Structures are given as structure tokens and as C-alpha cells.
Coordinates of C-alpha atoms in Angstrom, one line a residue:
M1 CA 63.9 -21.8 -29.4
N2 CA 60.8 -23.2 -27.7
K3 CA 58.0 -20.7 -27.6
S4 CA 54.4 -21.8 -27.1
H5 CA 52.0 -20.3 -29.4
P6 CA 53.1 -18.5 -32.4
S7 CA 52.7 -14.9 -31.5
F8 CA 49.1 -15.3 -30.8
N9 CA 49.5 -13.7 -27.5
K10 CA 51.1 -16.8 -26.3
I11 CA 54.5 -17.2 -27.3
G12 CA 57.0 -14.6 -26.5
F13 CA 59.2 -13.8 -23.6
I14 CA 57.3 -10.7 -22.5
F15 CA 53.6 -10.5 -22.9
F16 CA 51.9 -7.1 -22.9
I17 CA 48.3 -6.5 -22.2
L18 CA 46.1 -3.8 -23.6
C19 CA 43.9 -3.0 -20.7
L20 CA 40.4 -2.8 -22.2
G21 CA 38.5 -2.4 -19.0
V22 CA 37.9 1.3 -19.5
M23 CA 36.6 0.7 -23.0
I24 CA 34.1 -1.9 -21.6
I25 CA 33.0 0.5 -18.9
G26 CA 32.6 3.3 -21.4
C27 CA 30.3 1.1 -23.5
N28 CA 28.4 -0.7 -20.7
V29 CA 28.0 1.9 -18.1
I30 CA 27.7 5.0 -20.1
S31 CA 25.2 3.4 -22.5
N32 CA 23.1 2.5 -19.4
I33 CA 23.2 6.1 -18.2
Y34 CA 22.7 7.5 -21.7
P35 CA 20.9 4.8 -23.6
G36 CA 20.4 6.9 -26.6
D37 CA 24.1 7.7 -27.1
Q38 CA 25.8 4.2 -27.3
P39 CA 24.5 0.7 -28.0
A40 CA 25.0 -1.7 -25.1
S41 CA 27.8 -4.2 -25.4
D42 CA 27.9 -7.9 -25.0
P43 CA 31.3 -9.2 -23.9
T44 CA 30.8 -12.4 -25.9
S45 CA 29.8 -10.8 -29.1
S46 CA 31.6 -8.8 -31.8
E47 CA 28.8 -6.4 -32.6
P48 CA 29.8 -2.8 -33.1
I49 CA 29.7 -0.6 -30.0
I50 CA 31.5 2.5 -31.4
Q51 CA 30.7 4.1 -34.7
E52 CA 34.3 4.4 -35.7
T53 CA 35.1 0.8 -35.1
K54 CA 34.0 -2.3 -36.9
E55 CA 33.9 -4.7 -34.0
L56 CA 34.1 -4.6 -30.2
A57 CA 36.9 -7.1 -30.4
S58 CA 39.0 -4.7 -32.6
L59 CA 39.0 -1.9 -30.1
P60 CA 41.7 -1.0 -27.7
T61 CA 40.7 0.4 -24.4
E62 CA 39.7 3.9 -23.7
T63 CA 42.8 4.4 -21.6
Q64 CA 45.0 1.9 -23.2
I65 CA 47.3 0.6 -20.5
L66 CA 50.2 -1.6 -21.3
E67 CA 51.2 -4.1 -18.6
I68 CA 54.4 -6.0 -19.1
S69 CA 53.6 -9.6 -18.2
P70 CA 54.7 -13.0 -19.2
T71 CA 52.5 -14.4 -21.9
S72 CA 53.7 -13.3 -25.1
V73 CA 54.3 -11.4 -28.2
P74 CA 54.4 -12.9 -31.6
S75 CA 57.1 -15.4 -32.1
Q76 CA 58.0 -15.8 -35.7
T77 CA 58.8 -13.5 -38.6
P78 CA 59.2 -12.7 -42.3
M79 CA 62.1 -13.8 -44.3
V80 CA 64.2 -10.7 -44.9
T81 CA 67.8 -10.0 -45.7
E82 CA 70.3 -8.9 -43.1
T83 CA 70.1 -5.4 -44.4
D84 CA 66.4 -5.3 -43.7
L85 CA 66.8 -6.0 -40.0
V86 CA 65.7 -3.2 -37.6
T87 CA 68.3 -2.3 -35.0
A88 CA 67.0 -2.7 -31.5
P89 CA 66.5 0.6 -29.7
Q90 CA 69.4 1.6 -27.4
E91 CA 68.9 1.0 -23.8
T92 CA 67.7 4.2 -22.1
P93 CA 67.9 4.6 -18.3
D94 CA 64.6 4.3 -16.6
P95 CA 63.1 7.7 -15.8
T96 CA 62.9 9.1 -12.3
P97 CA 59.3 9.6 -11.2
E98 CA 58.0 12.8 -9.8
E99 CA 56.2 13.2 -6.5
I100 CA 52.5 12.7 -6.8
P101 CA 50.5 15.9 -5.9
A102 CA 48.7 15.7 -2.6
D103 CA 45.2 16.1 -4.1
I104 CA 45.8 13.2 -6.6
A105 CA 47.3 11.0 -3.9
E106 CA 44.2 11.6 -1.8
Q107 CA 42.0 10.5 -4.6
M108 CA 44.1 7.4 -5.1
D109 CA 43.8 6.6 -1.4
Q110 CA 40.0 6.9 -1.6
I111 CA 39.8 4.7 -4.7
E112 CA 42.0 2.1 -3.0
R113 CA 39.6 2.0 0.0
Q114 CA 36.6 1.7 -2.4
V115 CA 38.2 -1.1 -4.4
I116 CA 39.1 -3.0 -1.1
G117 CA 35.5 -2.7 0.0
L118 CA 34.0 -3.9 -3.3
R119 CA 36.5 -6.7 -3.9
D120 CA 36.7 -7.8 -0.2
L121 CA 40.4 -8.5 -0.5
Q122 CA 42.6 -7.0 2.2
P123 CA 46.0 -5.4 1.4
T124 CA 48.9 -7.1 3.0
G125 CA 51.6 -4.5 2.1
F126 CA 52.4 -1.1 0.7
V127 CA 52.1 -0.4 -3.0
S128 CA 54.4 2.4 -4.1
R129 CA 53.3 4.9 -6.7
A130 CA 55.3 6.5 -9.5
L131 CA 54.1 9.5 -11.5
L132 CA 55.6 9.5 -15.0
T133 CA 55.1 11.4 -18.2
R134 CA 53.6 9.4 -21.0
D135 CA 57.0 9.4 -22.8
Q136 CA 58.8 8.2 -19.7
L137 CA 56.4 5.3 -19.1
S138 CA 56.6 4.4 -22.8
Q139 CA 60.3 4.4 -22.6
K140 CA 60.4 2.2 -19.5
I141 CA 58.0 -0.3 -21.1
E142 CA 60.1 -0.4 -24.3
N143 CA 63.3 -1.0 -22.3
E144 CA 61.7 -4.0 -20.6
F145 CA 60.0 -5.3 -23.7
F146 CA 62.9 -5.2 -26.1
E147 CA 65.3 -6.5 -23.5
D148 CA 63.9 -10.0 -24.3
Y149 CA 62.6 -9.5 -27.8
S150 CA 64.9 -9.1 -30.8
P151 CA 64.3 -8.3 -34.5
E152 CA 65.4 -11.9 -35.3
E153 CA 62.7 -13.2 -33.0
A154 CA 60.2 -10.9 -34.5
Q155 CA 61.1 -12.2 -38.0
D156 CA 60.5 -15.8 -36.8
D157 CA 57.2 -14.8 -35.3
T158 CA 56.0 -13.5 -38.7
T159 CA 57.2 -16.6 -40.5
V160 CA 55.2 -18.8 -38.2
L161 CA 52.1 -16.6 -38.4
T162 CA 52.3 -16.4 -42.1
A163 CA 52.4 -20.2 -42.3
F164 CA 49.2 -20.3 -40.3
G165 CA 47.6 -17.9 -42.7
L166 CA 47.3 -15.0 -40.1
L167 CA 50.0 -12.6 -41.3
D168 CA 51.5 -11.3 -44.5
S169 CA 55.2 -12.3 -44.8
G170 CA 56.2 -8.7 -45.2
F171 CA 54.6 -7.5 -41.9
D172 CA 57.2 -5.6 -39.8
M173 CA 56.4 -7.2 -36.4
F174 CA 59.3 -5.5 -34.5
N175 CA 58.4 -2.0 -35.5
F176 CA 54.7 -2.6 -35.0
Y177 CA 55.3 -3.5 -31.4
Q178 CA 57.7 -0.6 -30.9
D179 CA 55.0 1.8 -32.2
L180 CA 52.2 0.1 -30.3
L181 CA 54.0 0.3 -27.0
S182 CA 54.1 4.1 -27.2
E183 CA 50.4 4.6 -28.1
Q184 CA 48.0 5.9 -25.5
I185 CA 49.6 4.5 -22.4
A186 CA 47.7 5.5 -19.2
G187 CA 49.4 3.5 -16.5
R188 CA 50.0 0.0 -15.2
Y189 CA 50.7 -2.1 -12.1
D190 CA 54.1 -3.6 -12.2
H191 CA 53.8 -6.8 -10.2
E192 CA 57.6 -7.3 -10.2
E193 CA 58.4 -3.9 -8.7
K194 CA 55.1 -3.8 -6.7
E195 CA 54.5 -0.3 -8.1
M196 CA 51.6 1.6 -9.5
E197 CA 52.8 3.7 -12.4
V198 CA 50.5 6.6 -13.4
V199 CA 50.8 9.0 -16.3
Q200 CA 51.0 12.6 -15.4
G201 CA 50.2 15.7 -17.4
F202 CA 46.5 15.0 -18.1
G203 CA 45.1 15.6 -14.6
F204 CA 43.4 12.8 -12.7
G205 CA 40.0 12.7 -14.4
G206 CA 37.4 10.0 -15.1
T207 CA 39.6 7.8 -17.3
E208 CA 42.6 8.0 -15.0
R209 CA 40.4 7.2 -11.9
L210 CA 38.8 4.3 -13.6
T211 CA 42.2 3.0 -14.7
Y212 CA 43.5 3.3 -11.2
A213 CA 40.6 1.2 -9.9
H214 CA 41.4 -1.5 -12.4
E215 CA 45.1 -1.5 -11.7
Y216 CA 44.8 -1.4 -7.9
T217 CA 42.7 -4.6 -8.3
H218 CA 45.8 -6.2 -9.8
A219 CA 47.8 -5.0 -6.7
L220 CA 45.3 -6.7 -4.4
Q221 CA 45.4 -9.9 -6.5
D222 CA 49.2 -9.9 -6.3
Q223 CA 49.3 -9.3 -2.5
T224 CA 46.7 -12.0 -1.9
Y225 CA 47.8 -14.7 -4.4
D226 CA 51.3 -13.7 -5.5
I227 CA 51.0 -13.4 -9.3
E228 CA 54.6 -14.5 -10.0
N229 CA 55.3 -17.2 -7.4
G230 CA 51.8 -18.3 -6.2
L231 CA 50.1 -18.3 -9.6
E232 CA 53.3 -19.2 -11.4
W233 CA 52.6 -16.5 -14.0
T234 CA 56.1 -16.0 -15.3
T235 CA 57.9 -15.8 -18.6
E236 CA 59.3 -19.3 -18.1
A237 CA 56.0 -20.8 -17.1
C238 CA 54.2 -19.2 -20.0
E239 CA 56.7 -20.6 -22.4
E240 CA 56.2 -24.0 -20.9
D241 CA 52.4 -24.0 -20.9
S242 CA 50.8 -21.2 -23.0
E243 CA 47.3 -22.4 -22.6
R244 CA 47.4 -22.3 -18.8
C245 CA 49.1 -18.9 -19.0
A246 CA 46.3 -17.4 -21.2
A247 CA 43.7 -18.8 -18.9
V248 CA 45.4 -17.3 -15.8
Q249 CA 45.7 -14.0 -17.6
A250 CA 42.0 -14.1 -18.4
L251 CA 41.1 -14.7 -14.8
L252 CA 43.3 -11.7 -13.7
E253 CA 42.0 -9.3 -16.2
G254 CA 38.4 -10.5 -16.0
D255 CA 38.4 -10.0 -12.3
A256 CA 39.9 -6.5 -12.6
S257 CA 37.5 -5.6 -15.4
M258 CA 34.4 -6.7 -13.5
L259 CA 35.6 -4.9 -10.3
E260 CA 36.2 -1.8 -12.4
L261 CA 32.6 -2.0 -13.6
D262 CA 31.5 -2.3 -10.0
W263 CA 33.6 0.7 -9.0
F264 CA 32.2 2.8 -11.8
S265 CA 28.6 1.9 -10.9
N266 CA 29.1 2.7 -7.3
F267 CA 31.6 5.5 -7.1
A268 CA 32.0 7.3 -10.4
T269 CA 31.1 11.0 -10.2
P270 CA 29.1 12.9 -12.8
Q271 CA 32.4 14.5 -13.9
D272 CA 33.9 11.0 -14.3
V273 CA 31.1 10.1 -16.8
V274 CA 31.7 13.4 -18.7
D275 CA 35.4 12.8 -18.8
I276 CA 35.0 9.3 -20.1
Q277 CA 32.5 10.4 -22.7
E278 CA 34.8 13.1 -24.0
F279 CA 37.7 10.7 -24.1
Y280 CA 35.5 8.2 -25.9
Q281 CA 34.5 10.7 -28.5
N282 CA 38.1 11.8 -29.2
Y283 CA 39.9 8.5 -28.8
E284 CA 42.2 7.5 -31.7
S285 CA 44.5 4.5 -31.9
P286 CA 45.9 4.3 -35.4
I287 CA 48.6 1.8 -34.6
Y288 CA 46.2 -0.6 -32.9
N289 CA 43.7 -0.1 -35.6
S290 CA 46.3 -1.0 -38.2
A291 CA 47.0 -4.4 -36.5
P292 CA 46.1 -7.6 -38.4
D293 CA 42.6 -8.8 -37.6
F294 CA 43.6 -11.8 -35.5
L295 CA 46.0 -9.7 -33.3
R296 CA 43.3 -7.2 -32.5
E297 CA 41.0 -10.1 -31.5
D298 CA 43.7 -11.7 -29.5
F299 CA 44.7 -8.6 -27.6
I300 CA 41.2 -8.3 -26.1
F301 CA 40.6 -12.0 -25.3
P302 CA 41.5 -11.7 -21.6
Y303 CA 39.3 -8.7 -21.1
I304 CA 36.2 -9.7 -23.0
Y305 CA 36.1 -13.4 -22.3
G306 CA 37.9 -13.1 -19.0
Q307 CA 35.2 -10.8 -17.7
T308 CA 32.5 -13.2 -18.9
F309 CA 34.3 -16.1 -17.2
V310 CA 34.5 -14.2 -13.9
E311 CA 30.9 -13.1 -14.1
H312 CA 29.9 -16.7 -14.5
L313 CA 31.8 -17.6 -11.4
H314 CA 30.4 -14.6 -9.5
R315 CA 26.8 -15.7 -10.4
Q316 CA 27.6 -19.1 -8.9
G317 CA 28.9 -18.0 -5.6
G318 CA 29.9 -14.3 -5.4
W319 CA 33.5 -13.2 -4.9
D320 CA 34.1 -16.4 -2.9
A321 CA 33.7 -18.4 -6.1
V322 CA 36.1 -16.1 -7.9
N323 CA 38.6 -16.4 -5.1
A324 CA 38.4 -20.1 -5.3
A325 CA 39.5 -20.0 -9.0
Y326 CA 42.8 -18.6 -7.8
I327 CA 43.3 -21.8 -5.8
D328 CA 42.1 -24.1 -8.6
L329 CA 43.3 -22.2 -11.6
P330 CA 41.8 -22.4 -15.1
V331 CA 44.1 -24.2 -17.4
S332 CA 43.0 -23.6 -21.0
T333 CA 41.3 -21.1 -23.2
E334 CA 38.5 -23.7 -23.7
Q335 CA 37.6 -23.2 -20.0
I336 CA 37.6 -19.5 -20.4
L337 CA 35.4 -19.6 -23.5
H338 CA 33.1 -22.2 -21.9
P339 CA 33.0 -21.3 -18.1
E340 CA 30.5 -24.1 -17.5
R341 CA 33.3 -26.6 -18.3
Y342 CA 35.6 -25.2 -15.6
P343 CA 37.2 -26.8 -13.6
D344 CA 36.5 -30.4 -14.8
D345 CA 37.2 -30.3 -18.5
K346 CA 40.9 -30.3 -18.8
P347 CA 42.9 -30.8 -22.0
D348 CA 44.5 -34.0 -22.9
N349 CA 48.3 -34.1 -23.7
V350 CA 49.1 -34.4 -27.4
S351 CA 52.6 -34.7 -28.6
L352 CA 54.6 -34.4 -31.9
P353 CA 58.0 -36.0 -32.5
D354 CA 61.2 -34.1 -33.4
L355 CA 61.1 -34.0 -37.2
I356 CA 64.7 -32.8 -37.8
P357 CA 65.9 -36.4 -38.3
I358 CA 63.7 -36.8 -41.3
L359 CA 63.8 -33.2 -42.5
G360 CA 67.6 -32.8 -42.5
D361 CA 70.2 -30.6 -40.9
D362 CA 69.3 -27.6 -43.1
W363 CA 66.0 -27.2 -41.1
R364 CA 65.6 -25.6 -37.7
E365 CA 62.6 -25.6 -35.3
L366 CA 61.0 -22.2 -35.1
D367 CA 58.2 -22.9 -32.7
R368 CA 56.4 -25.7 -30.8
G369 CA 53.5 -25.6 -28.5
V370 CA 49.7 -25.9 -28.0
M371 CA 47.3 -23.9 -30.2
G372 CA 44.2 -24.3 -28.0
E373 CA 40.5 -23.7 -28.8
W374 CA 40.9 -19.9 -29.0
Y375 CA 43.7 -19.9 -31.5
T376 CA 42.1 -22.6 -33.6
F377 CA 39.1 -20.3 -33.8
L378 CA 41.3 -17.4 -34.8
I379 CA 42.8 -19.3 -37.7
L380 CA 39.3 -20.1 -39.1
A381 CA 37.6 -16.8 -38.4
H382 CA 40.3 -14.1 -38.5
G383 CA 42.9 -15.1 -41.0
L384 CA 44.8 -12.6 -43.1
Y385 CA 42.5 -12.6 -46.1
P386 CA 38.8 -11.9 -45.6
E387 CA 37.8 -14.4 -48.3
T388 CA 39.3 -17.3 -46.3
R389 CA 37.4 -16.5 -43.1
L390 CA 34.5 -18.6 -41.9
G391 CA 31.6 -16.9 -40.1
E392 CA 32.0 -16.4 -36.4
L393 CA 29.4 -19.0 -35.5
E394 CA 30.7 -21.5 -38.0
A395 CA 34.3 -21.1 -36.7
Q396 CA 33.1 -21.4 -33.1
T397 CA 31.2 -24.6 -33.9
A398 CA 34.2 -26.0 -35.7
S399 CA 36.7 -25.3 -32.9
D400 CA 34.3 -26.3 -30.1
G401 CA 35.0 -29.9 -28.9
W402 CA 38.7 -29.2 -28.9
G403 CA 40.3 -31.7 -26.5
G404 CA 44.1 -31.0 -26.9
D405 CA 46.7 -30.4 -29.6
A406 CA 50.3 -30.0 -30.5
Y407 CA 51.9 -27.9 -33.3
V408 CA 55.4 -27.4 -34.6
V409 CA 56.9 -25.2 -37.3
Y410 CA 60.3 -25.7 -39.0
S411 CA 62.2 -23.5 -41.5
D412 CA 64.7 -24.2 -44.1
D413 CA 66.1 -20.6 -44.3
Q414 CA 68.3 -21.1 -47.3
N415 CA 65.5 -22.4 -49.5
N416 CA 62.7 -20.5 -47.9
G417 CA 61.0 -23.8 -47.0
I418 CA 58.4 -24.1 -44.3
V419 CA 57.0 -27.2 -42.5
L420 CA 53.9 -26.8 -40.3
V421 CA 52.2 -29.6 -38.4
M422 CA 49.1 -29.1 -36.2
H423 CA 47.9 -32.4 -34.6
T424 CA 44.5 -32.0 -32.8
L425 CA 42.6 -34.4 -30.5
W426 CA 38.8 -33.8 -30.5
E427 CA 36.3 -34.9 -27.9
G428 CA 34.5 -37.2 -30.3
L429 CA 34.2 -38.3 -33.9
N430 CA 31.5 -35.7 -34.6
E431 CA 33.7 -32.9 -33.3
A432 CA 36.6 -34.1 -35.3
S433 CA 34.4 -34.3 -38.4
Q434 CA 33.1 -30.8 -37.8
F435 CA 36.6 -29.3 -37.8
Y436 CA 37.7 -31.5 -40.7
N437 CA 34.8 -30.2 -42.9
A438 CA 35.2 -26.5 -41.8
F439 CA 39.0 -26.6 -42.3
Q440 CA 38.5 -28.0 -45.8
K441 CA 36.2 -25.0 -46.6
H442 CA 38.7 -22.6 -45.2
S443 CA 41.6 -24.2 -47.2
I444 CA 39.6 -24.2 -50.4
S445 CA 39.2 -20.4 -50.0
R446 CA 42.9 -20.1 -49.3
F447 CA 44.4 -22.6 -51.7
G448 CA 41.7 -23.3 -54.3
A449 CA 40.2 -26.6 -55.3
P450 CA 41.8 -29.7 -53.8
S451 CA 44.5 -31.3 -55.8
T452 CA 44.4 -34.8 -54.2
S453 CA 41.9 -36.6 -52.0
G454 CA 41.3 -40.0 -50.4
P455 CA 39.5 -41.5 -47.5
N456 CA 39.6 -38.8 -44.7
R457 CA 42.4 -37.1 -46.6
V458 CA 42.5 -34.0 -48.8
G459 CA 45.5 -32.1 -50.2
W460 CA 46.3 -28.9 -52.1
F461 CA 49.3 -27.9 -54.3
H462 CA 49.9 -24.2 -54.1
E463 CA 52.5 -21.5 -54.4
G464 CA 55.3 -22.3 -51.9
G465 CA 54.4 -25.9 -51.3
Y466 CA 51.7 -28.5 -50.5
T467 CA 49.1 -28.6 -47.8
E468 CA 47.3 -31.7 -46.5
L469 CA 44.5 -32.4 -44.0
R470 CA 43.8 -35.8 -42.5
M471 CA 41.3 -37.2 -40.1
Q472 CA 41.9 -40.4 -38.2
D473 CA 39.5 -41.4 -35.4
Q474 CA 39.3 -38.4 -33.1
Y475 CA 42.4 -36.7 -34.5
T476 CA 42.8 -34.2 -37.3
T477 CA 46.3 -33.4 -38.7
W478 CA 47.2 -30.4 -40.8
I479 CA 50.5 -30.6 -42.6
L480 CA 52.1 -27.8 -44.7
S481 CA 55.3 -28.8 -46.4
P482 CA 57.4 -28.0 -49.6
D483 CA 56.0 -31.0 -51.4
E484 CA 53.6 -34.0 -51.2
G485 CA 56.4 -36.5 -50.6
M486 CA 57.6 -34.7 -47.5
A487 CA 54.0 -34.5 -46.2
Q488 CA 53.7 -38.3 -46.5
L489 CA 57.0 -38.8 -44.7
I490 CA 55.9 -36.5 -41.9
W491 CA 52.5 -38.3 -41.6
S492 CA 54.2 -41.6 -41.3
N493 CA 56.5 -40.3 -38.6
I494 CA 53.5 -38.9 -36.7
L495 CA 51.8 -42.3 -36.8
E496 CA 55.0 -44.2 -35.8
P497 CA 57.4 -41.7 -34.1

């Protein structure tokens, strides 16, 4: 199995997106209209914007929309017995949509014209519409999602994420996604079927209208640039290059989120504002809120940072500059996090050898890919245990200067053994040293005082094995293995594969 990015929104077969655009609008626009009601939000910060939530980054959207797309779901899982496996849901026939009432269809037509005028992209074809109940859309999405995501894959996801210190080994990833996919779905644009799917039964108020503006932007993107074939944003391409996939997703969602904001500023009615405020006040998302810290952060990455990236381009040259990014696509989360580095600062290729020959036939490869700057940051700042987390600024500084990496995770299922290797190239010795020192601090919080040390090398014995961190020139290497001897063997193999 070759998935890129352990579950961190990068490694599965079907990637779903929590459309956070409406949430951003609810915070930015409504706070501008009613400055006493809500604090303004900063897309690059994690300051609170809703009383009930701890951080902006931990919020789902106001009309949470799930779009099935190809970047990923977690890819590794906890060690459980066969009897603990969850049975995949039985395939249910896709529901038959109902006819959209004339008054709602007229509003949709009007919103489409408004979005076309704002975004200045001309439609090249017809986009069909489907009106479904929330349960029907939920079921359809579940059918698509679980067609390519099994309980066994979910277990492997959790195993990998546990090794990286992001999940508890007992986390039920499969059931979590099953529950999340049914929570607060408002609609989506299906770029494979070329269809707008809208939830019925709640009228077509402010949140639904705002959702439609966001989703129709995706339809224009698709008709102009061909999301699947032109942008090569597919399951297979995302498995091959998860960093590029995450960057393209951020461009798509940042574009739609910024356009959505424009639409709200120019065309939202007073009743739209009231509707969104009411939704905002009553919104609950218990499944999303129960997600591990890093997953909540990761879910919103393409919306928060994608919008900041697109806004940077727009300031440079308007929508023409944004359109140019679809021709010269961003290729890494680093470029999204630091828009000024786009398009010139591209990651270097880093590789790791196949370690099965030195580990033995009892081992199997769970996951291999590129971590990227964003996921390096998540490990440092949003791990499972709060006491191991570095401050946001410290973690950002430590992960800045990322130049490329490769990671691989192996499992010895019979003996519950895990091997993890993360080999990172930094842009200079200073950047490598910053990460080396920050990761030591993180590891001391996680594993305790170091057990071994040497020149540019430090190691920890801990329950379940041994962890070692090395620095050589502009490279840092993190190895987690059952014992110190195996770590040394792995290190030697990395030096001379």
C-alpha cells in the first residue's frame, strides 16, 4: 500500500473536504456589519472567533459541506483483533433526487449569474442540479467514501498517526469518518458527475444561498480548467504526490472562499445576514468537535490558508493572477503557507530506501510519502498530548525552512513493532538546527529525558521502543524503532542505501 501522508488529509483514496467558507463569511462579514457581536477573524491566526470554540482552526463551517475529492483520509490504524473490526456499511442505491421548486431554481440562476460576474469566468456547459434530503446526500457520500476505504485501511491509518504522536492507538477512525460524513451536510459540487447537489427541507435561506455561491465557483473552476484531467486532481495523482494535491486543493478552496466573501459583500440580502446569524448561534457539530486536535486543524487548511494564498495573488494582479495559478499550479503546502515563495521555491526530492531487506519478512510497509511543511508543523504544535505541543510560533519557526522530505512507516503485526523514519532536507544549516532543537524539546515532553546522546544525535528509550533524532549537514532524521540496534542499522542503510 503506497499512500502519501498518513491520514493527515493527504493519504487516502477519497479525500473529503469540510467546506468552511460559510464559517469564514459568518465571522468576517457579519462581524463587519455588527462589530459588537463577533470579533473579526484573521485567516492566518488561531484566535477564537466563536465563544463556543477554542480556535478558528477547530471549527467546521457554518453549513458544513462534504465534497468527495481525491486527497485523502487517514491512512493507518490501531492494532485491534479481528473481532474488533467494524463491518463496512452495506452498499445502498444512490437516492433519486426530486425536482427543484421553481422559486429556488430562480434564485440559483440569479446566484450563478452573480458569481459569473464577480469571478469573470464564463460557463462552458450545463451544470445539472439535484435536490436531496440530508439523509439522501449523506448516504450517497458514504457510498462513495467507503467504496475505497476499508476498516483495515482505517486501522493502518491509526497505527501510522499513533507513531507520529498524533492519535491514540484506540481511536476508531472508521466509525469517526462514518459519523462525520453524516453531520451537517448542506450540499456539494460533484466534479465527476458535473452536478450541484443541494439539501432540501430547510428552505433556501442565507446559509444555503452562500453555500451555492461557493459550490458554483467550483463548477466554474471545473468547466474552465478541468479539475480531474486539466489539474490532474485525482485519487491516483494525490497518492503519487500528496504535497501537490494539498496545494491544488488549497487553490481551489481558497478561490471559492474568497469569491464567496465577495458574493456576500455584494449580493447578500438583510434576510441572508439574519439567517446566517441564526445558524451561527445554533450551530453544533459534536462529531467534528470530538476530532483529534491535528485533524481539526488539517480539515480547515485549504480554506483558511488557501484563502490567504488566493488573496495574496489577487493583491498582486487581480483575478488574472489567480487564474495564472491554475496554469502554473502551486506544488507544496510550503507555497500555500508562504505565498511570497510561489512559484519559485519548489521542494527538493528526498528519498528513503526500502527497509524490508534489513527488517525482515515479518515486516510490512504501511505508508510512504512526503510530510511537507504543514504536517511537520502539525506534529510539533498539535500532537495528541497537550504537554508535548510547542507553541504555534515556535512550531512555525521550526518547520519554516523546510526544503523537502521523505517518510516511511513499517509494522511487524505479530509483535506489535513499529518502525518510522522521517528524513528531512532543510534550506540551510540554521533551519536544520532550528528543527533539531525544537524536535528535541517536543520529544523530551513526549518521551522524557534523553537516554543517549552524541554529536548531533540524541535518543530516548521509552515504552514500545526507541526513538532517535540525528542531524547531518542540512538533513535531520527521526527514527522510531523497537530498539537502539535496529535504529543504528536503519541509519546506516539511509547513509549507504
